[in-house]
Coordinates of C-alpha atoms and ligand atoms in Angstrom, one line a residue:
X596 CA -54.6 -1.0 -64.7
X597 CA -57.9 0.7 -64.1
X598 CA -59.2 -0.7 -67.3
X599 CA -58.4 -4.3 -66.2
X600 CA -60.2 -3.7 -63.0
X601 CA -63.4 -2.6 -64.7
X602 CA -63.2 -5.5 -67.2
X603 CA -62.7 -8.2 -64.5
X604 CA -65.5 -7.0 -62.1
X605 CA -65.9 -6.6 -58.3
X606 CA -64.2 -10.0 -57.4
X607 CA -60.9 -8.9 -58.8
X608 CA -61.3 -5.5 -57.1
X609 CA -61.7 -7.3 -53.8
X610 CA -58.6 -9.4 -54.4
X611 CA -56.6 -6.4 -55.4
X612 CA -57.7 -4.6 -52.2
X613 CA -56.7 -7.6 -50.2
X614 CA -53.2 -7.6 -51.9
X615 CA -52.9 -3.9 -51.1
X616 CA -53.9 -4.6 -47.5
X617 CA -51.2 -7.2 -47.2
X618 CA -48.6 -4.9 -48.7
X619 CA -49.6 -2.2 -46.3
X620 CA -49.5 -4.6 -43.3
X621 CA -46.0 -5.8 -44.5
X622 CA -45.0 -2.2 -44.7
X623 CA -46.3 -1.5 -41.2
X624 CA -44.4 -4.4 -39.9
X625 CA -41.3 -3.3 -41.7
X626 CA -41.7 0.2 -40.4
X627 CA -42.1 -1.2 -36.9
X628 CA -38.9 -3.2 -37.3
X629 CA -37.0 -0.2 -38.7
X630 CA -38.3 1.9 -35.9
X631 CA -37.1 -0.7 -33.4
X632 CA -33.7 -0.9 -35.1
X633 CA -33.5 2.9 -35.0
X634 CA -34.5 2.7 -31.3
X635 CA -31.8 0.2 -30.7
X636 CA -29.1 2.2 -32.4
X637 CA -30.1 5.4 -30.5
X638 CA -30.2 3.4 -27.3
X639 CA -26.7 2.2 -27.9
X640 CA -25.5 5.6 -28.8
X641 CA -26.9 6.9 -25.5
X642 CA -25.1 4.2 -23.5
X643 CA -22.2 5.7 -21.4
X644 CA -18.8 4.8 -22.8
X645 CA -17.3 3.8 -19.5
X646 CA -19.2 2.6 -16.5
X647 CA -17.1 2.5 -13.3
X648 CA -19.5 2.2 -10.4
X649 CA -22.3 -0.2 -9.5
X650 CA -25.1 2.5 -9.3
X651 CA -24.0 3.7 -12.8
X652 CA -24.4 0.2 -14.1
X653 CA -27.7 -0.2 -12.4
X654 CA -29.0 3.1 -14.0
X655 CA -27.8 2.1 -17.4
X656 CA -29.3 -1.4 -17.2
X657 CA -32.6 0.1 -16.0
X658 CA -32.7 2.2 -19.2
X659 CA -31.7 -0.7 -21.4
X660 CA -34.3 -3.0 -19.9
X661 CA -37.0 -0.3 -20.4
X662 CA -36.0 -0.1 -24.0
X663 CA -36.1 -3.9 -24.5
X664 CA -39.6 -4.0 -23.0
X665 CA -40.7 -1.3 -25.3
X666 CA -39.1 -2.7 -28.5
X667 CA -40.2 -6.4 -28.1
X668 CA -43.4 -5.3 -26.3
X669 CA -42.8 -7.4 -23.2
X670 CA -44.3 -7.0 -19.7
X671 CA -41.3 -8.5 -18.0
X672 CA -37.6 -8.3 -18.7
X673 CA -34.9 -10.1 -16.8
X674 CA -31.1 -10.2 -17.2
X675 CA -29.5 -13.4 -15.8
X676 CA -25.7 -13.5 -15.2
X677 CA -23.7 -16.7 -14.5
X678 CA -21.8 -16.6 -11.2
X679 CA -18.9 -19.1 -11.2
X680 CA -18.7 -19.1 -7.3
X681 CA -22.3 -20.3 -6.9
X682 CA -22.5 -22.1 -10.3
X683 CA -25.9 -20.4 -10.8
X684 CA -27.6 -17.9 -13.1
X685 CA -28.7 -15.0 -10.9
X686 CA -30.7 -11.9 -11.7
X687 CA -28.7 -8.7 -12.4
X688 CA -30.8 -5.9 -10.9
X689 CA -32.9 -4.2 -11.9
X690 CA -35.5 -6.4 -13.6
X691 CA -38.7 -5.1 -15.1
X692 CA -42.1 -6.4 -14.0
X693 CA -40.7 -8.5 -11.2
X694 CA -41.0 -7.5 -7.6
X695 CA -37.9 -7.5 -5.4
X696 CA -39.3 -10.4 -3.4
X697 CA -39.8 -12.5 -6.5
X698 CA -36.3 -11.5 -7.9
X699 CA -34.5 -12.5 -4.7
X700 CA -35.9 -16.1 -4.9
X701 CA -34.7 -16.6 -8.5
X702 CA -31.4 -18.4 -9.0
X703 CA -31.3 -21.0 -11.9
X704 CA -28.8 -23.8 -12.4
X705 CA -27.5 -24.1 -16.0
X706 CA -29.1 -27.5 -16.2
X707 CA -32.6 -26.3 -15.5
X708 CA -35.3 -24.4 -17.3
X709 CA -35.4 -22.4 -20.5
X710 CA -32.9 -19.8 -19.2
X711 CA -30.5 -22.7 -18.3
X712 CA -30.9 -24.3 -21.7
X713 CA -30.2 -21.0 -23.5
X714 CA -27.1 -20.5 -21.4
X715 CA -25.8 -24.0 -22.0
X716 CA -26.6 -24.3 -25.7
X717 CA -26.1 -20.7 -26.8
X718 CA -29.3 -21.0 -28.8
X719 CA -32.2 -18.6 -28.4
X720 CA -35.6 -19.9 -27.4
X721 CA -39.0 -18.6 -28.2
X722 CA -42.0 -20.2 -26.4
X723 CA -45.6 -19.2 -26.5
X724 CA -47.3 -21.7 -24.1
X725 CA -45.3 -21.5 -20.9
X726 CA -47.8 -23.5 -18.8
X727 CA -47.5 -26.5 -21.1
X728 CA -43.9 -26.2 -22.2
X729 CA -41.8 -29.0 -20.8
X730 CA -38.6 -27.0 -20.8
X731 CA -40.1 -24.2 -18.5
X732 CA -39.6 -24.4 -14.8
X733 CA -43.2 -24.6 -13.4
X734 CA -42.3 -22.9 -10.1
X735 CA -40.9 -19.9 -12.0
X736 CA -43.7 -19.8 -14.5
X737 CA -46.3 -19.8 -11.7
X738 CA -44.4 -17.4 -9.4
X739 CA -44.0 -14.8 -12.2
X740 CA -47.2 -15.7 -14.0
X741 CA -45.4 -16.2 -17.3
X742 CA -47.5 -16.9 -20.4
X743 CA -44.9 -16.8 -23.1
X744 CA -41.4 -15.5 -23.7
X745 CA -38.1 -15.2 -25.6
X746 CA -34.7 -15.9 -24.1
X747 CA -31.4 -15.1 -25.8
X748 CA -27.8 -15.7 -24.8
X749 CA -25.7 -12.8 -23.7
X750 CA -22.6 -13.3 -25.7
X751 CA -19.3 -11.4 -25.5
X752 CA -17.7 -11.4 -28.9
X753 CA -14.1 -10.7 -29.3
X754 CA -13.2 -9.4 -32.8
X755 CA -9.9 -9.0 -34.5
X756 CA -8.8 -6.0 -36.5
X757 CA -10.8 -7.2 -39.5
X758 CA -13.9 -7.3 -37.3
X759 CA -14.0 -11.1 -37.5
X760 CA -15.2 -12.8 -34.3
X761 CA -12.2 -14.7 -32.8
X762 CA -13.7 -15.7 -29.4
X763 CA -17.1 -15.9 -27.9
X764 CA -18.1 -16.3 -24.3
X765 CA -21.6 -16.6 -22.9
X766 CA -22.0 -14.6 -19.7
X767 CA -25.8 -15.0 -19.1
X768 CA -29.2 -14.8 -20.6
X769 CA -31.7 -12.0 -21.5
X770 CA -35.3 -13.1 -20.9
X771 CA -38.3 -11.1 -22.0
X772 CA -41.8 -12.5 -21.0
X773 CA -45.5 -11.9 -21.6
X774 CA -45.9 -10.2 -25.0
X775 CA -48.2 -7.2 -24.6
X776 CA -51.8 -7.0 -26.0
X777 CA -52.2 -10.8 -25.5
X778 CA -50.0 -11.4 -28.6
X779 CA -47.4 -14.1 -29.2
X780 CA -43.6 -13.5 -29.6
X781 CA -42.3 -14.0 -33.1
X782 CA -38.9 -14.4 -34.9
X783 CA -38.6 -10.7 -35.3
X784 CA -38.9 -10.1 -31.6
X785 CA -36.2 -12.7 -31.1
X786 CA -33.9 -11.1 -33.6
X787 CA -34.4 -7.7 -32.0
X788 CA -33.7 -9.2 -28.5
X789 CA -30.6 -10.8 -29.9
X790 CA -29.4 -7.5 -31.1
X791 CA -30.1 -5.8 -27.8
X792 CA -28.6 -8.8 -26.0
X793 CA -25.3 -8.4 -27.8
X794 CA -25.1 -4.7 -26.8
X795 CA -26.2 -5.5 -23.2
X796 CA -23.5 -8.2 -22.9
X797 CA -20.8 -5.7 -24.1
X798 CA -22.0 -3.0 -21.6
X799 CA -22.2 -5.5 -18.7
X800 CA -18.8 -7.1 -19.3
X801 CA -17.0 -3.7 -19.8
X802 CA -18.7 -2.3 -16.7
X803 CA -17.8 -5.4 -14.7
X804 CA -14.2 -5.1 -15.7
X805 CA -14.0 -1.5 -14.8
X806 CA -16.0 -1.9 -11.6
X807 CA -13.7 -4.8 -10.5
X808 CA -10.6 -2.8 -11.3
X809 CA -11.9 0.3 -9.6
X810 CA -13.0 -1.7 -6.5
X811 CA -9.7 -3.5 -6.4
X812 CA -7.8 -0.2 -6.7
X813 CA -9.9 1.3 -4.0
X814 CA -9.2 -1.7 -1.7
X815 CA -5.5 -1.4 -2.3
X816 CA -5.6 2.4 -1.7
X817 CA -7.5 1.9 1.5
X818 CA -5.0 -0.8 2.7
X819 CA -2.1 1.5 1.8
X820 CA -3.8 4.4 3.7
X821 CA -4.4 2.3 6.8
X822 CA -0.9 0.9 7.2
X823 CA 1.3 2.5 9.8
X824 CA 4.4 2.5 7.5
X825 CA 4.8 5.5 5.2
X826 CA 4.9 4.5 1.5
X827 CA 6.0 6.8 -1.5
X828 CA 6.3 5.6 -5.1
X829 CA 8.4 7.9 -7.3
X830 CA 8.6 7.5 -11.1
X831 CA 11.9 7.4 -13.0
X832 CA 11.0 10.9 -14.2
X833 CA 11.0 12.1 -10.6
X834 CA 7.3 12.5 -10.2
X835 CA 5.2 11.2 -7.3
X836 CA 3.0 8.3 -8.2
X837 CA 1.7 7.6 -4.8
X838 CA 2.1 8.9 -1.3
X839 CA 0.1 7.5 1.6
X840 CA -1.1 9.3 4.7
X841 CA 1.6 7.8 6.9
X842 CA 4.3 9.1 4.5
X843 CA 2.8 12.6 4.7
X844 CA 3.0 12.4 8.5
X845 CA 6.6 11.3 8.4
X846 CA 7.5 14.2 6.1
X847 CA 5.3 16.5 8.1
X848 CA 3.2 17.4 5.1
X849 CA -0.6 18.0 5.1
X850 CA -2.4 14.9 3.8
X851 CA -3.2 15.9 0.2
X852 CA -3.1 14.7 -3.4
X853 CA 0.6 14.8 -4.4
X854 CA 0.2 12.3 -7.2
X855 CA 1.8 13.6 -10.4
X856 CA 3.7 16.4 -8.7
X857 CA 7.5 16.8 -9.0
X858 CA 9.3 15.1 -6.2
X859 CA 11.5 18.2 -5.7
X860 CA 8.3 20.3 -5.3
X861 CA 6.9 18.1 -2.6
X862 CA 9.7 16.6 -0.5
X863 CA 11.9 19.1 1.2
X864 CA 13.8 16.6 3.4
X865 CA 17.3 16.5 2.0
X866 CA 18.0 13.0 3.4
X867 CA 15.0 11.5 1.7
X868 CA 15.8 13.3 -1.6
X869 CA 19.4 12.1 -1.7
X870 CA 18.3 8.6 -0.7
X871 CA 16.0 8.5 -3.8
X872 CA 18.7 9.9 -6.0
X873 CA 21.2 7.4 -4.7
X874 CA 18.7 4.6 -5.5
X875 CA 18.1 5.8 -9.0
X876 CA 21.9 6.1 -9.5
X877 CA 22.9 2.7 -8.0
X878 CA 19.7 0.8 -9.0
X879 CA 20.1 -1.0 -5.7
X880 CA 18.1 -1.0 -2.5
X881 CA 19.3 1.7 -0.1
X882 CA 18.4 2.5 3.5
X883 CA 19.0 5.2 6.0
X884 CA 17.8 6.4 9.4
X885 CA 16.1 9.7 9.7
X886 CA 15.6 11.6 13.0
X887 CA 12.8 14.1 12.8
X888 CA 12.6 17.4 14.7
X889 CA 10.1 15.8 17.1
X890 CA 12.8 13.1 17.9
X891 CA 10.8 10.3 16.1
X892 CA 13.2 8.0 14.3
X893 CA 12.3 6.3 11.0
X894 CA 14.1 3.8 8.9
X895 CA 13.7 4.7 5.2
X896 CA 14.2 1.8 2.8
X897 CA 14.0 2.0 -1.0
X898 CA 13.5 -0.7 -3.6
X899 CA 13.3 -0.6 -7.3
X900 CA 10.2 -1.5 -9.3
X901 CA 11.3 -3.2 -12.6
X902 CA 9.2 -2.9 -15.7
X903 CA 8.3 -5.7 -18.2
X904 CA 11.5 -5.1 -20.2
X905 CA 13.7 -5.4 -17.1
X906 CA 14.4 -1.7 -16.8
X907 CA 13.6 0.2 -13.6
X908 CA 10.4 2.2 -13.7
X909 CA 9.8 3.4 -10.1
X910 CA 11.4 3.6 -6.7
X911 CA 9.4 2.7 -3.6
X912 CA 10.3 4.2 -0.3
X913 CA 9.0 2.7 2.9
X914 CA 9.3 4.5 6.2
X915 CA 9.2 2.3 9.4
X916 CA 8.9 3.9 12.8
X917 CA 11.8 2.7 14.9
X918 CA 11.5 5.3 17.7
X919 CA 10.5 2.6 20.2
X920 CA 13.3 0.3 19.2
X921 CA 15.8 3.1 19.6
X922 CA 14.2 4.1 22.9
X923 CA 14.5 0.5 24.3
X924 CA 18.1 0.3 23.0
X925 CA 18.8 3.6 24.8
X926 CA 17.1 2.3 28.0
X927 CA 19.1 -0.9 27.8
X928 CA 22.3 1.1 27.7
X929 CA 21.3 3.1 30.7
X930 CA 20.2 -0.1 32.4
X931 CA 23.6 -1.7 32.0
X932 CA 25.4 1.3 33.4
X933 CA 22.9 1.6 36.3
X934 CA 23.2 -2.1 37.1
X935 CA 27.0 -2.0 37.0
X936 CA 26.8 0.9 39.4
X937 CA 24.3 -0.9 41.7
X938 CA 26.6 -4.0 41.8
X939 CA 29.7 -2.0 42.4
X940 CA 28.4 0.0 45.3
X941 CA 27.8 -2.9 47.7
X942 CA 31.0 -4.6 46.5
X943 CA 33.1 -1.4 47.2
X944 CA 31.5 -1.2 50.7
X945 CA 32.2 -5.0 51.4
X946 CA 35.7 -4.7 50.1
X947 CA 36.3 -1.6 52.2
X948 CA 35.1 -3.1 55.5
X949 CA 37.0 -6.4 54.9
X950 CA 40.2 -4.5 54.1
X951 CA 39.7 -2.4 57.3
X952 CA 39.2 -5.6 59.4
X953 CA 42.2 -7.3 57.7
X954 CA 44.4 -4.3 58.4
X955 CA 43.3 -4.1 62.0
X956 CA 46.0 -6.5 63.3
X957 CA 46.5 -4.6 66.5
X958 CA 42.7 -4.6 67.3
X959 CA 42.1 -0.9 67.2
X960 CA 38.4 -1.6 66.8
X961 CA 36.5 -3.1 69.8
X962 CA 34.2 -6.1 69.4
X963 CA 31.0 -4.1 69.0
X964 CA 32.4 -2.0 66.2
X965 CA 33.7 -5.1 64.5
X966 CA 30.3 -6.7 64.9
X967 CA 28.7 -3.6 63.3
X968 CA 31.2 -4.0 60.4
X969 CA 30.2 -7.6 60.0
X970 CA 26.5 -6.7 60.0
X971 CA 27.1 -4.1 57.2
X972 CA 29.0 -6.7 55.2
X973 CA 26.2 -9.1 55.7
X974 CA 23.5 -6.6 54.6
X975 CA 25.5 -5.6 51.5
X976 CA 25.8 -9.3 50.6
X977 CA 22.0 -9.6 51.0
X978 CA 21.6 -6.5 48.7
X979 CA 23.9 -8.1 46.1
X980 CA 22.0 -11.4 46.3
X981 CA 18.7 -9.7 45.8
X982 CA 19.9 -7.7 42.8
X983 CA 21.5 -10.8 41.2
X984 CA 18.3 -12.8 41.9
X985 CA 16.2 -10.1 40.2
X986 CA 18.6 -10.1 37.2
X987 CA 18.5 -13.9 36.9
X988 CA 14.7 -13.8 37.0
X989 CA 14.6 -11.0 34.4
X990 CA 16.9 -13.0 32.1
X991 CA 14.6 -16.0 32.4
X992 CA 11.5 -13.9 31.6
X993 CA 13.2 -12.2 28.7
X994 CA 14.3 -15.5 27.2
X995 CA 10.7 -16.8 27.4
X996 CA 11.5 -19.5 30.0
X997 CA 9.2 -20.1 32.9
X998 CA 10.2 -19.0 36.3
X999 CA 11.3 -21.6 38.9
X1000 CA 8.4 -22.2 41.3
X1001 CA 8.8 -23.9 44.6
X1002 CA 5.3 -23.9 46.1
X1003 CA 4.8 -24.3 49.8
X1004 CA 2.5 -22.9 52.5
X1005 CA 3.4 -19.2 53.1
X1006 CA 2.4 -17.2 56.1
X1007 CA 2.2 -13.8 54.3
X1008 CA 1.9 -11.8 57.5
X1009 CA 5.1 -13.4 58.9
X1010 CA 6.9 -13.0 55.6
X1011 CA 5.9 -9.4 55.3
X1012 CA 7.2 -8.7 58.8
X1013 CA 10.6 -10.2 57.9
X1014 CA 10.8 -8.0 54.8
X1015 CA 9.7 -4.9 56.8
X1016 CA 12.4 -5.7 59.5
X1017 CA 15.1 -6.0 56.9
X1018 CA 14.1 -2.8 55.1
X1019 CA 13.7 -0.8 58.3
X1020 CA 17.3 -1.5 59.1
X1021 CA 18.3 0.8 56.2
X1022 CA 16.2 3.8 57.1
X1023 CA 15.5 5.9 60.2
X1024 CA 13.4 8.5 58.4
X1025 CA 10.6 6.1 57.4
X1026 CA 8.2 4.4 59.7
X1027 CA 7.2 1.0 58.3
X1028 CA 4.1 -0.7 59.8
X1029 CA 2.6 -4.1 59.2
X1030 CA -1.2 -3.7 59.2
X1031 CA -1.9 -7.2 58.0
X1032 CA -4.4 -8.8 60.4
X1033 CA -3.0 -11.5 62.7
X1034 CA -5.5 -14.2 61.4
X1035 CA -4.5 -13.5 57.8
X1036 CA -4.7 -16.7 55.6
X1037 CA -1.8 -18.9 54.8
X1038 CA -1.4 -19.3 51.1
X1039 CA 0.3 -21.7 48.7
X1040 CA 3.1 -19.8 46.9
X1041 CA 6.8 -19.6 46.2
X1042 CA 8.0 -17.8 49.3
X1043 CA 11.2 -16.4 47.6
X1044 CA 9.0 -14.8 44.9
X1045 CA 6.6 -13.4 47.4
X1046 CA 9.6 -12.0 49.3
X1047 CA 10.9 -10.4 46.1
X1048 CA 7.5 -8.9 45.4
X1049 CA 7.1 -7.3 48.8
X1050 CA 10.8 -6.3 48.9
X1051 CA 10.6 -4.5 45.6
X1052 CA 7.3 -2.7 46.5
X1053 CA 8.6 -1.7 49.9
X1054 CA 12.0 -0.7 48.5
X1055 CA 10.3 1.6 46.0
X1056 CA 8.0 3.1 48.7
X1057 CA 11.1 4.0 50.7
X1058 CA 13.2 5.1 47.7
X1059 CA 10.5 7.4 46.3
X1060 CA 9.6 9.0 49.6
X1061 CA 12.9 10.9 50.0
X1062 CA 11.6 13.0 52.8
X1063 CA 10.7 10.0 54.9
X1064 CA 7.2 9.3 56.3
X1065 CA 4.8 6.5 57.1
X1066 CA 4.7 3.4 54.9
X1067 CA 2.0 0.8 55.6
X1068 CA 1.6 -2.7 54.4
X1069 CA -2.0 -3.9 54.7
X1070 CA -3.8 -7.1 53.7
X1071 CA -7.3 -8.1 52.6
X1072 CA -8.7 -11.6 52.4
X1073 CA -10.7 -11.7 49.2
X1074 CA -12.0 -15.3 49.3
X1075 CA -10.0 -17.2 46.7
X1076 CA -7.2 -14.8 46.8
X1077 CA -5.5 -12.3 49.0
X1078 CA -4.5 -8.7 48.4
X1079 CA -1.6 -6.8 49.8
X1080 CA -1.5 -3.0 49.6
X1081 CA 1.7 -1.0 50.0
X1082 CA 1.0 2.7 50.7
X1083 CA 3.5 5.5 50.9
X1084 CA 3.3 9.3 51.2
X1085 CA 6.1 10.1 48.8
X1086 CA 6.6 11.6 45.3
X1087 CA 3.6 9.9 43.6
X1088 CA 3.5 9.2 39.9
X1089 CA 2.1 11.5 37.1
X1090 CA -1.0 10.0 35.5
X1091 CA 0.6 9.7 32.0
X1092 CA 3.2 7.3 33.5
X1093 CA 0.7 5.0 35.3
X1094 CA 0.5 2.4 32.6
X1095 CA 4.1 2.5 31.6
X1096 CA 5.8 2.0 34.9
X1097 CA 5.2 -1.8 34.7
X1098 CA 7.1 -2.0 31.4
X1099 CA 10.8 -3.0 31.5
X1100 CA 13.4 -0.3 31.9
X1101 CA 10.7 2.3 32.4
X1102 CA 11.5 5.0 34.9
X1103 CA 9.6 8.2 35.6
X1104 CA 11.7 10.9 34.0
X1105 CA 11.9 14.7 33.9
X1106 CA 11.1 15.2 37.6
X1107 CA 13.6 17.2 39.6
X1108 CA 12.5 15.5 42.8
X1109 CA 13.8 12.2 41.5
X1110 CA 17.2 13.4 40.6
X1111 CA 19.8 11.3 42.4
X1112 CA 17.4 8.4 43.1
X1113 CA 19.0 5.4 41.4
X1114 CA 16.8 2.9 39.7
X1115 CA 17.0 0.2 37.1
X1116 CA 13.5 0.2 35.8
X1117 CA 13.1 -3.6 36.2
X1118 CA 11.5 -3.8 39.7
X1119 CA 7.8 -3.4 38.8
X1120 CA 8.3 -5.4 35.6
X1121 CA 9.6 -8.2 37.6
X1122 CA 7.0 -7.9 40.4
X1123 CA 4.3 -8.1 37.7
X1124 CA 5.8 -11.3 36.2
X1125 CA 6.3 -12.9 39.7
X1126 CA 2.7 -12.2 40.6
X1127 CA 1.4 -13.4 37.2
X1128 CA 3.5 -16.6 37.6
X1129 CA 1.2 -17.4 40.5
X1130 CA -2.0 -16.4 38.6
X1131 CA -2.1 -13.0 40.3
X1132 CA -1.3 -9.5 39.3
X1133 CA 0.0 -6.1 40.6
X1134 CA -1.4 -2.7 39.8
X1135 CA -1.3 0.9 40.9
X1136 CA -4.5 1.6 43.0
X1137 CA -3.9 5.2 43.8
X1138 CA -1.2 7.8 43.1
X1139 CA -1.0 11.5 43.3
X1140 CA 2.0 13.6 42.6
X1141 CA 3.6 14.8 45.9
X1142 CA 0.9 12.9 47.9
X1143 CA 2.0 9.3 47.5
X1144 CA 1.0 6.0 46.0
X1145 CA -0.7 2.6 46.8
X1146 CA 0.5 -0.4 44.9
X1147 CA -1.7 -3.5 45.3
X1148 CA -0.8 -7.1 44.6
X1149 CA -3.2 -10.0 44.3
X1150 CA -2.2 -13.6 44.8
X1151 CA -4.5 -16.6 44.6
X1152 CA -4.6 -18.8 47.8
X1153 CA -3.7 -21.7 45.6
X1154 CA -1.5 -20.7 42.7
X1155 CA -3.0 -20.8 39.2
X1156 CA 0.2 -21.9 37.4
X1157 CA 0.1 -22.0 33.6
X1158 CA 1.5 -25.2 32.2
X1159 CA 4.7 -24.4 30.5
X1160 CA 5.7 -26.4 27.5
X1161 CA 9.2 -26.4 28.9
X1162 CA 10.2 -29.3 31.2
Ligands
ADP2644 P1 13.2 1.5 39.5 O1 14.4 0.6 39.6 O2 13.5 2.7 38.7 O3 12.7 1.8 40.8 P2 10.7 0.1 39.1 O4 10.4 -0.8 37.9 O5 10.7 -0.5 40.4 O6 12.2 0.7 38.7 O7 9.8 1.4 39.0 C1 9.6 2.0 37.8 C2 9.3 3.5 38.0 O8 8.1 3.7 38.7 C3 10.4 4.1 38.9 O9 11.4 4.6 38.1 C4 9.6 5.2 39.6 O10 9.7 6.4 38.9 C5 8.2 4.8 39.6 N1 7.8 4.3 41.0 C6 7.8 3.0 41.4 N2 7.3 2.9 42.7 C7 7.0 4.2 43.1 C8 6.5 4.8 44.3 N3 6.2 4.0 45.3 N4 6.4 6.1 44.3 C9 6.7 6.9 43.2 N5 7.2 6.4 42.0 C10 7.4 5.0 42.0

């Protein structure tokens, strides 16, 4: 070869040198490509296998984008993902060479720009004159100062066992812009970006799947933790799959991770264990009531979870707190027996006096005594009427019907005086006073209802002042409404009971002073409804145990009656 060179002179030497130069340059290019491919392979090997959180995905994408920029020598790299809800291609953070401000303004419809075209056609694009390229979006080009770029589709490829692609789906576009050192992008850059794009698509779609699943699971777990019912899921092998906080409370166990543990290790309650065994044996839903040591009552209901092949896999137990329901049932039973007693007492007395009068054929009793007997019969009849009227009103309230309202002008001071006079007849130990001012306003109201309100409040004031004492009824004109206060110096009410006494069947319990005082627990409940039927209310203004109480009732001067749907 050296001989040829000498024989053909310097011209051929120059040509030969040029040829070597080209070969070397080709080799350089090849080395760069091989280096890039090696870089891609190592990059992919470094990618975490499973990405389950958004920050993890963001970190991985940040590394990937850095590599893309290095391999294709781009100043800017952006990953666009298609969002079906908005119908737009939006940036998946982070981007490289794009400020947060610029990134937030970028959302591209599939019908616009180079990115849109790549997404729609699935064909990569290389462009080296962004300013004059008709496909480019001028506002994006100028906002990001784009000179040139390459854009490739992000394709998820599903392969079968023979590694043949069976399904392809485009999820977005990878876009690298502004080739460094003022150079232009070439086909090699495009090929490298396509390789990286395929990997990026796989990473993103796997991560999104995991993230969605993880977030969905967390949401379900949060929901399960926040519900008041206890939930336990037990596998057919007798292991706990899931046990929420409420279930731990029911079983009086510290909230802890019991998942995977043997049921027999965790649940000591024999009733719950046998309920589960029964369900596994019968393969049917079972239920039972459990009363805990603290007297809380729960209904435990089981149901089977059936697997795809129809065989039972798990049993779910749900615990519902029915303590209040049982309590109300208990109170209702007590109420019925108290009311029966309250009805029988005046009846026995009426019957007794009438029998005495009927037997008195030879007029043993003088006229005055007879008159006293008639008065007692009359008062007992009034007592019966009041009780029955209260019961009828309660029944209307309970069945959701509106109370009958007969509105007319009511002189509250006069009416209060009549109620006081009636109540005073029953007691010598209490001193009832009417402190309502003489010029007190006349209001529009149902006088029977107002009578029942004052009657109940005064009746309670007397009843719960077993040692007697002063009881005062005072009134305040409040402009659009009036307020009546009933103050006694009796037993008072413990603070913890203040809110409950207005609920139906609620009576203050566990107080030896109250032993022997009969009540039905419907008085204040009814008073509240009667006051509210006028647009007013009743509340406990003051009460101290062993000092007394003040109940206040407010009534508008003109009733604010809610329109009932009932005719
Ligand atoms: P009851 O028929 O038991 O009197 P109420 O609904 O009228 O029913 O009252 C509910 C409970 O509130 C009563 O059981 C009683 O313990 C308490 N209470 C009501 N008024 C007074 C009062 N003036 N002083 C003390 N306790 C009262």
